[in-house]
mmCIF file of C-alpha atoms in Angstrom:
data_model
loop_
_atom_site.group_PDB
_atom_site.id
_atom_site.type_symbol
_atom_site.label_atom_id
_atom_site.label_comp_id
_atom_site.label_asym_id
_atom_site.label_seq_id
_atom_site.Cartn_x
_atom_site.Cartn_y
_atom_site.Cartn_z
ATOM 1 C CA UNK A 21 174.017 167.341 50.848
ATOM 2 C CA UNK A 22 170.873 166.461 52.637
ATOM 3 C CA UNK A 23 172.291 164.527 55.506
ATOM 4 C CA UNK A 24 174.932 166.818 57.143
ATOM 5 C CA UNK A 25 172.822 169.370 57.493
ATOM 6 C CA UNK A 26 170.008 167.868 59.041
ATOM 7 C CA UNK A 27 172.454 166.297 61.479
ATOM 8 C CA UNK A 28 173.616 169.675 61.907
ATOM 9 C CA UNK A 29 170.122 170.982 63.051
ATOM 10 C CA UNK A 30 169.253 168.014 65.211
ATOM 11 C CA UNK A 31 172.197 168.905 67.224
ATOM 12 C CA UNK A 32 171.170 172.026 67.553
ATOM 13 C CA UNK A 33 168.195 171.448 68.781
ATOM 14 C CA UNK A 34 169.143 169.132 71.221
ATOM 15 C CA UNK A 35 172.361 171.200 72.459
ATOM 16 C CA UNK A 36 169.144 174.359 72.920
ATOM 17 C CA UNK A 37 167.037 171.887 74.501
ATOM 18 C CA UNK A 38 170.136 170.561 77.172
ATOM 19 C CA UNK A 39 171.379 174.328 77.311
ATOM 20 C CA UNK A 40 168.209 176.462 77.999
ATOM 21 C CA UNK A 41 166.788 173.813 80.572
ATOM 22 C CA UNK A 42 170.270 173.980 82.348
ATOM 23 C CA UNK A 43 170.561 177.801 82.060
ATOM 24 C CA UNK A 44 166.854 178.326 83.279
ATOM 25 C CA UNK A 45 167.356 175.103 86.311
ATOM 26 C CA UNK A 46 170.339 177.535 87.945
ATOM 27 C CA UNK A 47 168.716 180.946 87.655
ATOM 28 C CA UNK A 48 166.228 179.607 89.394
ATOM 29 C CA UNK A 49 168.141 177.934 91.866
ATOM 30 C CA UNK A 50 170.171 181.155 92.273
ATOM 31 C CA UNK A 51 167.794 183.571 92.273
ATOM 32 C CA UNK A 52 164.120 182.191 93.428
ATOM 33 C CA UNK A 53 162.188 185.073 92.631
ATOM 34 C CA UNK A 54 162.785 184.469 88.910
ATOM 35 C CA UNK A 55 160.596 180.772 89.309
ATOM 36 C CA UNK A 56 157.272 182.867 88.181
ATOM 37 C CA UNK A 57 159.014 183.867 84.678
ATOM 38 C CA UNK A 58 161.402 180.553 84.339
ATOM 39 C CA UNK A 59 158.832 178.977 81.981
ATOM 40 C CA UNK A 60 158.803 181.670 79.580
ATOM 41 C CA UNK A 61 162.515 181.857 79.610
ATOM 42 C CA UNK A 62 162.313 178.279 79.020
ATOM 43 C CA UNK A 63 160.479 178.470 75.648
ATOM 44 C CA UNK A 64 162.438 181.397 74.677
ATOM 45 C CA UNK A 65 165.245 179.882 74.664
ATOM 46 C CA UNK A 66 163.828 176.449 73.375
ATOM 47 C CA UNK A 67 161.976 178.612 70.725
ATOM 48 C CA UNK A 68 165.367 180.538 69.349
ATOM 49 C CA UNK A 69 167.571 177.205 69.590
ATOM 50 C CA UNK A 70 164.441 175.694 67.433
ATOM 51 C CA UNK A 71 164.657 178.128 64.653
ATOM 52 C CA UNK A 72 168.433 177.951 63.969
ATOM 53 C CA UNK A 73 167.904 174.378 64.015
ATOM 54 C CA UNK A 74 165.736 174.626 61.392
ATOM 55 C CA UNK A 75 167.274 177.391 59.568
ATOM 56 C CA UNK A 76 170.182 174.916 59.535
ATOM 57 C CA UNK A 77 168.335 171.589 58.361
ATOM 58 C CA UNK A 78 166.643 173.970 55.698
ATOM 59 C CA UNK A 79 169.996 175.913 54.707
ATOM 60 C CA UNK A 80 170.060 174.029 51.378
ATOM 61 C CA UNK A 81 166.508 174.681 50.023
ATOM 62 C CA UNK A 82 166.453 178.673 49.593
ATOM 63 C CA UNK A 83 162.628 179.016 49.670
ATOM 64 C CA UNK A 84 162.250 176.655 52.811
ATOM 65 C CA UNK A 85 165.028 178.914 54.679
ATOM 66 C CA UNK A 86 162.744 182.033 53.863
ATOM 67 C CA UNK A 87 160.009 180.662 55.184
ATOM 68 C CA UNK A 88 162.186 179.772 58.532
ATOM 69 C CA UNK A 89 163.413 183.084 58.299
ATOM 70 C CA UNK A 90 159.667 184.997 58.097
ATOM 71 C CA UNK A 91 158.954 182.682 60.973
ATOM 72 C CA UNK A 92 161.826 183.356 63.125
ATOM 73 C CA UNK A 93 161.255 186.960 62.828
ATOM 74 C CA UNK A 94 157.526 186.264 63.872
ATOM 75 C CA UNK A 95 158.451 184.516 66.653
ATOM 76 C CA UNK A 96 160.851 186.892 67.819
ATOM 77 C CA UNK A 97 158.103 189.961 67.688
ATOM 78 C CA UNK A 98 155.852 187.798 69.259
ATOM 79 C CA UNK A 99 158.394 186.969 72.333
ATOM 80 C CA UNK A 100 159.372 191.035 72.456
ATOM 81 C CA UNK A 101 155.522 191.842 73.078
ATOM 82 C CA UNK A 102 155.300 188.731 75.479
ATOM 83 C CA UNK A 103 157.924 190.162 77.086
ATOM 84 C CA UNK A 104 156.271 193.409 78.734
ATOM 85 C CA UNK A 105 152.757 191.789 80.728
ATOM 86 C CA UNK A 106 155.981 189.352 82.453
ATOM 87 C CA UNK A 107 157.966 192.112 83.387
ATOM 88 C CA UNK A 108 154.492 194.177 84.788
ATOM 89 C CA UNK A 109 154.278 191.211 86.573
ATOM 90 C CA UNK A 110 157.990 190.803 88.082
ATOM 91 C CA UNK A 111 157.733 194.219 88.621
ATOM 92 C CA UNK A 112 154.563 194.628 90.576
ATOM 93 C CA UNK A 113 155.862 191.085 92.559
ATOM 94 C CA UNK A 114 159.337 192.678 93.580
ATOM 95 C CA UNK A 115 157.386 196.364 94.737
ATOM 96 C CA UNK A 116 154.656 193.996 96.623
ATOM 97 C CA UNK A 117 157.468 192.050 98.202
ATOM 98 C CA UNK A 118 159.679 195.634 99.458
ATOM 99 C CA UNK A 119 156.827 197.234 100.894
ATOM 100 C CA UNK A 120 155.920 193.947 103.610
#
């Protein structure tokens, strides 16, 4: 019982790591102007991948996953208010960038 599912969350982890570093790598390829905000995607997505990782190593102890789960919906807040100074920024780059 203690074995499956911290395989379970390791792969998890590693499958967010491999995915969000791919997914960010050909945004930015495709679309340039998103390089400024790539490293915040980055640890958004590492960030989310992290907590279901750990939501699944943790499924068995019911205390431990509410913990996880407190934390997760922390995080989340904290990436929704991180959120609005990037897009200022993108914003304010892309109105700079059509008025030259």
């Amino acid at each position: 019982p203690l074995v499956y599912p911290l395989i379970l969350g390791t792969v998890i982890i590693g499958a967010g790591i491999f995915i969000g570093h791919t997914i960010v790598r050909n945004i930015v390829e495709d679309h340039p102007e998103f390089s400024g905000a790539a490293p915040y995607a980055k640890f958004l997505l590492y960030s989310i991948f992290l907590m279901v990782g750990l939501g699944a190593i943790f499924a068995n102890f019911p205390q431990t996953a509410h913990v996880v789960q407190n934390v997760a919906w922390g995080v989340a807040i904290a990436a929704g208010i991180m959120l609005a100074p990037i897009i200022y920024a993108l914003a304010k780059k892309m109105i700079k960038e059509t008025k030259e």
